[in-house]
Coordinates of C-alpha atoms and ligand atoms in Angstrom, one line a residue:
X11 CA 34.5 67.5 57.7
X12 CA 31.5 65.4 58.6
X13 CA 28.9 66.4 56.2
X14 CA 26.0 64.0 55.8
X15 CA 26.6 63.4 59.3
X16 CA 23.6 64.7 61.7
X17 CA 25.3 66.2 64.6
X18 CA 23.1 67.6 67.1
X19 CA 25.3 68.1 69.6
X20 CA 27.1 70.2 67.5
X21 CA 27.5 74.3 68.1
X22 CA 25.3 76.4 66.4
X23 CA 26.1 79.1 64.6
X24 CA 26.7 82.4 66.1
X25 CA 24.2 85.2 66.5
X26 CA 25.9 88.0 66.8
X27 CA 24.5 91.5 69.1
X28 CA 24.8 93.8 66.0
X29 CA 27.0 92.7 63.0
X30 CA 27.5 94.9 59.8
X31 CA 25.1 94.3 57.3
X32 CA 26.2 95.3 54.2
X33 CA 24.7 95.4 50.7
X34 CA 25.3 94.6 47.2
X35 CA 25.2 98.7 46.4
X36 CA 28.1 99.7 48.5
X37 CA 29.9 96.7 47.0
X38 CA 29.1 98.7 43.8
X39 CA 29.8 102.1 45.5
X40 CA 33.4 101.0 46.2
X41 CA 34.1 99.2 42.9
X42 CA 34.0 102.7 41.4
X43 CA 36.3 103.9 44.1
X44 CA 38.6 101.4 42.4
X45 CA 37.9 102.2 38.9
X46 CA 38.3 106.1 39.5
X47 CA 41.5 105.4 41.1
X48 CA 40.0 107.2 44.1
X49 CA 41.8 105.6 46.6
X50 CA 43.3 108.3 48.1
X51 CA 42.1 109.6 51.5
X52 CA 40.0 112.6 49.9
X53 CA 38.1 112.3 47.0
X54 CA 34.4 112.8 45.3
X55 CA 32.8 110.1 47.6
X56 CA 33.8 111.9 50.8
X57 CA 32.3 115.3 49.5
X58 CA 28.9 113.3 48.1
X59 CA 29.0 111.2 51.4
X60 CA 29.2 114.6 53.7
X61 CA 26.2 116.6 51.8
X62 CA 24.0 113.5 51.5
X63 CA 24.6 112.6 55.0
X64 CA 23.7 116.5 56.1
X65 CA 20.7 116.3 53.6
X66 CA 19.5 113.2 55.1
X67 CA 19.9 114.6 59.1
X68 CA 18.6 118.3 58.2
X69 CA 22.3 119.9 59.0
X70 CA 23.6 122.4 56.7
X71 CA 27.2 121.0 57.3
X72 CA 28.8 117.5 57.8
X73 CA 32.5 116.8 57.8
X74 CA 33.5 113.0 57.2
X75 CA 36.1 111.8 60.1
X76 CA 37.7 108.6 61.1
X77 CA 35.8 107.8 63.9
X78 CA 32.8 109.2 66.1
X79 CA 35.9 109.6 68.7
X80 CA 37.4 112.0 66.6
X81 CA 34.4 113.6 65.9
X82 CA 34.2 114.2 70.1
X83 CA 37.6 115.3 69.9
X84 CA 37.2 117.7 67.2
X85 CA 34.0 118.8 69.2
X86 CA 35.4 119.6 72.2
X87 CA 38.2 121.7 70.6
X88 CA 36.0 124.3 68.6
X89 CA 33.8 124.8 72.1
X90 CA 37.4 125.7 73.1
X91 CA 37.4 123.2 76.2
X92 CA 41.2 122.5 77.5
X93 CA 43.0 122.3 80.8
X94 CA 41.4 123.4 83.9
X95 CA 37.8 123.5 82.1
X96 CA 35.0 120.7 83.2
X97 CA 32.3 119.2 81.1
X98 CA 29.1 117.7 82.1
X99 CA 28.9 114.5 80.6
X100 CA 26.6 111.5 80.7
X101 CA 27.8 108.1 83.4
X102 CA 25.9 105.8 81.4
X103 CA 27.9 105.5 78.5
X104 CA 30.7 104.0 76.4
X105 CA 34.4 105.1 77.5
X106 CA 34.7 106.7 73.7
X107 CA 32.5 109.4 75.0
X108 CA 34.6 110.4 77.9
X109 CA 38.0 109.7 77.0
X110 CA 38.3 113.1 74.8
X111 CA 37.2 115.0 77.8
X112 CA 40.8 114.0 79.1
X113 CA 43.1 114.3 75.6
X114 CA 41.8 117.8 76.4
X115 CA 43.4 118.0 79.9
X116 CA 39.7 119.0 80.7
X117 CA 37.4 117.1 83.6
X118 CA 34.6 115.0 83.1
X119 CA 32.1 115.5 85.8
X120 CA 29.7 112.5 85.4
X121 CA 25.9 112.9 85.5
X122 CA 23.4 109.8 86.7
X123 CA 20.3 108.8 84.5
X124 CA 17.1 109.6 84.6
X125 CA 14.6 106.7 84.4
X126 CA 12.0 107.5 80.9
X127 CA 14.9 107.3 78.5
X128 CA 18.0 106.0 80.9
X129 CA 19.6 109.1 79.1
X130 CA 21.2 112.4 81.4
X131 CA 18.5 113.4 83.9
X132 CA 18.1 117.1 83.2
X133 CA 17.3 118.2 87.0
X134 CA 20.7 116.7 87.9
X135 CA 22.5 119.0 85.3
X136 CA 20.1 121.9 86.4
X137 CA 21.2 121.4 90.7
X138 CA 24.9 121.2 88.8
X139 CA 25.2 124.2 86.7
X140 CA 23.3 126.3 89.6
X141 CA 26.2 125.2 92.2
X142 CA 28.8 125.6 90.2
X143 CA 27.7 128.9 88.6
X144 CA 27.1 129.8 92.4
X145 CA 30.9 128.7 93.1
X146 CA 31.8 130.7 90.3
X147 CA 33.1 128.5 87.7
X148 CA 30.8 127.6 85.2
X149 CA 31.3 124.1 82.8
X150 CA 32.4 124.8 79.7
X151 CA 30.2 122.4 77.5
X152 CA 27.3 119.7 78.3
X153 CA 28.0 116.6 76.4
X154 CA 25.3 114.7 75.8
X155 CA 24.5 110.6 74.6
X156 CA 21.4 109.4 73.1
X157 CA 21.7 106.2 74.3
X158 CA 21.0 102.8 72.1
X159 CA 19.1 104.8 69.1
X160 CA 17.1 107.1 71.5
X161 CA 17.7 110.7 72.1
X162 CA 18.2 112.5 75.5
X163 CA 15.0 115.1 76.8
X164 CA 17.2 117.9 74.3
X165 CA 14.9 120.7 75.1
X166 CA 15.5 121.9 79.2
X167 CA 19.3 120.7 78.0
X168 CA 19.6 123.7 75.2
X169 CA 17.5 125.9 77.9
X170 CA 20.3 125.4 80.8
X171 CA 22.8 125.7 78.0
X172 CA 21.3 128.8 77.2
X173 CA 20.8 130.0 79.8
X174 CA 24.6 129.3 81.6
X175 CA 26.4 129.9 78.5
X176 CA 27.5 126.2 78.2
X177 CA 28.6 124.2 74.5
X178 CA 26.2 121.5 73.9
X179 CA 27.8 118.7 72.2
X180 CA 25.9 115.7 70.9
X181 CA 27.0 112.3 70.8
X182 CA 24.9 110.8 68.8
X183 CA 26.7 107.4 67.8
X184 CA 24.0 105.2 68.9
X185 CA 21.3 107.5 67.4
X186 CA 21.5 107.9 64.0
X187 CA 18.1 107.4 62.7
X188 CA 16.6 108.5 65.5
X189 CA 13.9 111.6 66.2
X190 CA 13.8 114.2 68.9
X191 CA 9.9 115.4 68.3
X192 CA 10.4 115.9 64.2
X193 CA 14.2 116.8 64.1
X194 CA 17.0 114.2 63.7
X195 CA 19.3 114.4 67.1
X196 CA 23.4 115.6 66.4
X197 CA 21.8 118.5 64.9
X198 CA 20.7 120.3 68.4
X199 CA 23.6 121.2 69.4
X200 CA 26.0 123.2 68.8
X201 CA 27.9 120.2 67.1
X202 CA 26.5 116.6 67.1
X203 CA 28.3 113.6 66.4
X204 CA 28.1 109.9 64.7
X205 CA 29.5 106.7 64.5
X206 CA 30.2 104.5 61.5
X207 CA 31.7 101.5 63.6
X208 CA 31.2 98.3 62.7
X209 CA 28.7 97.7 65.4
X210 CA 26.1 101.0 64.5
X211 CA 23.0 101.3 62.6
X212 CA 25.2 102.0 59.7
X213 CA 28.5 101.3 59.0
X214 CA 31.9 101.9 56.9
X215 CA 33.7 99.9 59.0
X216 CA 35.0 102.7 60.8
X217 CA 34.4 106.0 60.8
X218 CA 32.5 109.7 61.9
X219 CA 30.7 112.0 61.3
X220 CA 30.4 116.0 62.5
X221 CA 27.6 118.0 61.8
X222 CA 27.4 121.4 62.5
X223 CA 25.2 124.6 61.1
X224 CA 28.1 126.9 61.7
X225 CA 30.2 127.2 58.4
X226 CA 33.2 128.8 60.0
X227 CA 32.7 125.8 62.8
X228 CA 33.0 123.2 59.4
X229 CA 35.9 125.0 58.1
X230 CA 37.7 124.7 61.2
X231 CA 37.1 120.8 61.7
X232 CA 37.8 119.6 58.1
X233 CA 41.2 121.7 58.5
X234 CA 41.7 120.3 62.1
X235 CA 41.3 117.0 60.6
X236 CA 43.8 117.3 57.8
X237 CA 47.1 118.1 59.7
X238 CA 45.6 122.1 59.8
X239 CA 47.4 123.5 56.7
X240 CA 46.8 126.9 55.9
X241 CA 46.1 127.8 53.1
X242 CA 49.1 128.4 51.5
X243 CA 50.8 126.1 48.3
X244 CA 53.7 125.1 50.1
X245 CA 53.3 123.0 53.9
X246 CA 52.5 125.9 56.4
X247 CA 51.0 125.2 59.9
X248 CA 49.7 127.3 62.2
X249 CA 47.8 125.5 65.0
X250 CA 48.0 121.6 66.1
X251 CA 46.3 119.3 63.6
X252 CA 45.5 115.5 63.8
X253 CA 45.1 112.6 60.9
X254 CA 41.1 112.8 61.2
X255 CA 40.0 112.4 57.6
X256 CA 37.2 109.8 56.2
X257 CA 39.3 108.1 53.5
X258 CA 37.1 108.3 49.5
X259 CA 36.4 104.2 50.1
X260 CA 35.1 103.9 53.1
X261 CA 33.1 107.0 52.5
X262 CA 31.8 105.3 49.4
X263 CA 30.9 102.4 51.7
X264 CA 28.8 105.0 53.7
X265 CA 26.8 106.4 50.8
X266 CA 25.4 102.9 50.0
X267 CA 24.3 102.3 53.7
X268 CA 22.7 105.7 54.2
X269 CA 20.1 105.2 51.7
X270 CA 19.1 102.6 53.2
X271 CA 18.8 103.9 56.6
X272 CA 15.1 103.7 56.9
X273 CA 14.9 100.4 56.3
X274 CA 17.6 99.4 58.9
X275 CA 15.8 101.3 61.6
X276 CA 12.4 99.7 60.5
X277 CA 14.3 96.1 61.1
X278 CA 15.7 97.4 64.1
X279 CA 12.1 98.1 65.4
X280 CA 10.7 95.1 64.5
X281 CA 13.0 93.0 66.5
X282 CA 12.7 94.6 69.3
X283 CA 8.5 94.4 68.6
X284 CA 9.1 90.9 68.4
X285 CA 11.3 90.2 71.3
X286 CA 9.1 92.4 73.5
X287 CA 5.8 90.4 72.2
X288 CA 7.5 87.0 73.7
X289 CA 9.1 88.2 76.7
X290 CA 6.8 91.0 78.4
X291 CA 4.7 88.9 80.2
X292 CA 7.6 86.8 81.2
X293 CA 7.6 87.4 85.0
X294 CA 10.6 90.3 85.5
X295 CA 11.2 91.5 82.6
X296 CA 10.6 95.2 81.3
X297 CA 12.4 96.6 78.0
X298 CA 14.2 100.1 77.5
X299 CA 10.9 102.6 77.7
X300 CA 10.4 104.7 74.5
X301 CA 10.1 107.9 75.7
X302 CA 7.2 110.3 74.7
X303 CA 9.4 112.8 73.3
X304 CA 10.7 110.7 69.9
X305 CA 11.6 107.9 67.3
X306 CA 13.6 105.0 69.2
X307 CA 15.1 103.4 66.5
X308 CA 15.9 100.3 69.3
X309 CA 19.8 100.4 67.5
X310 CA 19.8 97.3 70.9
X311 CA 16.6 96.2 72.2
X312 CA 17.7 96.6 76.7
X313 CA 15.7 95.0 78.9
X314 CA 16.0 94.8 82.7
X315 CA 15.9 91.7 84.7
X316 CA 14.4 91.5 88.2
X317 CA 16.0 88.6 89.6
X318 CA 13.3 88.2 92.5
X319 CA 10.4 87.9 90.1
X320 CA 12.2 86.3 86.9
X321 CA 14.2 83.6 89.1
X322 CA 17.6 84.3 87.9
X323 CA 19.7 87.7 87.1
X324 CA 21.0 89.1 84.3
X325 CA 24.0 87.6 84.4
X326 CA 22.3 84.0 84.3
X327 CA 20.3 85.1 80.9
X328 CA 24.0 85.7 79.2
X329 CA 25.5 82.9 79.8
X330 CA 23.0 80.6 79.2
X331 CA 22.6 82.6 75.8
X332 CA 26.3 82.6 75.0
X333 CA 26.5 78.8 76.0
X334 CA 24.0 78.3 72.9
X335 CA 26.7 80.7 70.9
X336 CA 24.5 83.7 71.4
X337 CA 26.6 87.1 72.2
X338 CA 24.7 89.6 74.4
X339 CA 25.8 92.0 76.4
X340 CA 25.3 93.7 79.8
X341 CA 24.5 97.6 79.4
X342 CA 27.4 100.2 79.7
X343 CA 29.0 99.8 82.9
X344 CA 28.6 103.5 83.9
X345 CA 31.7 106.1 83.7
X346 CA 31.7 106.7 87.5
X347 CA 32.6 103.1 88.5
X348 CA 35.4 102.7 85.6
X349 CA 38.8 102.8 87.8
X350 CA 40.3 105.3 85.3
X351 CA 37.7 107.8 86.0
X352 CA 37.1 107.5 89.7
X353 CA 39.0 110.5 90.4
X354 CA 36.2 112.4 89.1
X355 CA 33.1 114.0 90.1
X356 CA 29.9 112.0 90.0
X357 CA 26.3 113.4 90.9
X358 CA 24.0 111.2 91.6
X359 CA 24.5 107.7 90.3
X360 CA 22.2 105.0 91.5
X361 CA 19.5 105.0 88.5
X362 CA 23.2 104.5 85.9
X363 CA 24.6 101.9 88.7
X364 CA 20.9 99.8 88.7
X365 CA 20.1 99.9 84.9
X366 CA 24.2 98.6 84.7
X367 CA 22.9 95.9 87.3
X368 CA 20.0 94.9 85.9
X369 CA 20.0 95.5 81.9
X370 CA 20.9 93.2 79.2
X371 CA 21.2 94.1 75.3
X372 CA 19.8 91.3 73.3
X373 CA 20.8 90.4 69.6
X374 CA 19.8 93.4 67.4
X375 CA 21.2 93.4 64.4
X376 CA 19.0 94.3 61.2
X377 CA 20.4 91.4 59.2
X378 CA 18.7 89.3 62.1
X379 CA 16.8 86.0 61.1
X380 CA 13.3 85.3 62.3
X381 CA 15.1 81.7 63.5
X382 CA 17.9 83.4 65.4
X383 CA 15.6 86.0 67.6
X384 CA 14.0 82.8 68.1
X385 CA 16.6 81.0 69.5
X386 CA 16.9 84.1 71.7
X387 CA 13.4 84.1 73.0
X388 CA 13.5 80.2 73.5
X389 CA 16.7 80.5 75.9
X390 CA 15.6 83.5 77.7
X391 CA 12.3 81.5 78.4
X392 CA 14.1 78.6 79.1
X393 CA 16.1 80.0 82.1
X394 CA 12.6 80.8 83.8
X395 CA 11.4 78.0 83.5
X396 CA 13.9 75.8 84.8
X397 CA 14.3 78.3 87.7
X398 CA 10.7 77.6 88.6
X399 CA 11.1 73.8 88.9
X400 CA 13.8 74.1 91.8
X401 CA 11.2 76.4 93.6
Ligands
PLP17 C1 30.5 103.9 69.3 C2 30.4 105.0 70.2 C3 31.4 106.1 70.2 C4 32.6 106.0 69.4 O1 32.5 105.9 68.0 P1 33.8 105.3 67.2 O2 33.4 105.6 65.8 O3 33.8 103.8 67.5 O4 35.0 106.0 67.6 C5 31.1 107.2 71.0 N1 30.1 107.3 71.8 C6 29.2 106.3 71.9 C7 28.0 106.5 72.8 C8 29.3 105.1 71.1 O5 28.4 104.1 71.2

């Protein structure tokens, strides 16, 4: 070790896109886990951690699971999707969203963007379900992701839904937090989803959430989750189940972060206020829009680069940030150009293919320093200006 030494040359440290941040009350939380002997995967902080969590998103039921994938598996089994069945199903999203679809022998059929929110363009599912209802077989569920802590335009969604008899599904992982008008998205549909991955607004390390306001619906998914025993005192099973359950720590770890939710989305904001203060007049940059129909919580602060106005693309920005140790990361490389799904049907697809293209998620965390977003806007700047000198 060199210390005393001044080393300027040396690596800073690493900013992070969106780290855990964890405080001293779940540390608490989980001590009492310990001293309970609650260790065991069910326990009283997985029932507190369920009707807080449904208190807290205005659901009347929550089941605790091991991961927001799980909760879209779980999902797409009570809508009764399986093989030969297709869901509608955002492009511009993370594989965990689509990969269900398929444990279900079902089809994804991918839908392209829209440009307010970057979430599902509702026209596009409208021209879909009209075709296919025309053909005569209708989709069995619309499954639906509020992208990066902003929701989706919910309402013509629930109205073709309606309308076509179609399950809507929510994946809400990025969106916790969030507001569709004055209600908190996952709760919309017929069941909603969340993510507790390390990466999310708020974490247990890992984990999920289902919400639902169909009891029998609840039922069904905590049994699901729990190798689907009957009820009965010796091991009886009736139907497939799966190892899905929230285990009593991690759920304890949960409690802790959910009350302070607020303030994770108000640090959240602010970065994104910040970054978008320094950047917006930089020539070829625009951010994620908030659309007029919610509460962004900015989970990731996007922007998009023009590379003709700014001087260099995207791709230039992260690596001159990760050669200063700062991890961002391009925006989800859309479903329909993943070589596992290209079997599938896509409509539409150049607003998802362009964002992909041009977008860029910057460090967000909320345990962000004022001296790290710094060092973010200083290198984004940076890389414009020393494209304008070669011009
Ligand atoms: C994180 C994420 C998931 C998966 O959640 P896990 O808890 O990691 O399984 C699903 N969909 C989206 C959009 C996500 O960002």
């Amino acid at each position: 070790m060199n210390s005393g030494v001044s080393s300027a040359a040396s690596t800073p440290p690493r900013v992070f896109l969106s780290p855990p941040h964890i405080g001293v009350l779940e540390a608490q939380l989980v001590h009492e886990a310990f001293a309970s002997n609650w260790i065991a995967p069910l326990g009283p902080h997985v029932n507190a951690f369920e009707s807080e969590f449904a208190r807290a998103v205005g659901s009347p039921h929550a089941v605790a699971l091991s991961s927001g994938t799980a909760a879209i598996h779980l999902s797409l089994m009570l809508a009764g999707v399986g093989p030969a069945d297709e869901v509608l199903v955002s492009s511009l999203t993370f594989s965990a969203t689509v990969n269900p679809i398929l444990y279900v022998g079902a089809r994804p059929v991918f839908i392209d963007s829209e440009t307010q929110s970057w979430n599902l363009d509702p026209g596009l599912v409208e021209d879909t379900l009209r075709r296919k209802a025309a053909a005569g077989k209708v989709p069995k569920a619309l499954l639906v992701v509020h992208l990066y802590g902003q929701t989706a335009d919910l309402e013509p969604l629930i109205q073709l839904c309606d309308k076509y008899g179609v399950t809507l599904i929510e994946d809400a992982a990025e969106a916790l937090g969030a507001r569709y008008r004055d209600r908190h998205p996952g709760v919309l549909g017929r069941t909603g989803i969340f993510s507790f991955n390390g990466n999310k607004i708020i974490t247990t390390s890992g984990g999920g959430m289902l919400v639902t306001d169909d009891e029998a619906l609840s039922r069904h998914a905590h049994k699901l989750a729990s190798q689907a025993r009957d009820m009965a005192p010796h091991y009886q099973h009736s139907e497939i189940g799966y190892n899905y359950r929230m285990s009593n720590v991690l759920a304890a770890i949960g409690r802790g972060q959910l009350m302070v939710l607020e303030e994770r989305v108000a640090a959240r904001r602010r970065n994104f206020d910040v970054y978008e203060a320094a950047l917006s007049s930089v020539p070829g940059l625009t951010f994620q829009p908030e659309a007029s129909w919610g509460r962004h919580t900015r989970w990731l602060t996007c922007l998009l680069v023009d590379p003709e106005q700014f001087g260099a693309d995207r791709e230039a920005i992260r690596l001159a940030l990760e050669k200063d140790n700062i991890e961002s990361r391009p925006l989800w490389k859309p479903m329909h150009r993943q070589p596992i799904f290209a079997a599938y049907e896509a409509v539409g697809g150049s607003v998802s293919d362009d964002l992909f293209e041009r977008g860029l998620c910057l460090p967000s965390g909320s345990s962000l320093a004022d001296g790290e977003r710094q060092r973010v806007i200083d290198m984004v700047k940076s890389v414009h200006e020393s494209t304008r000198k070669l011009r």
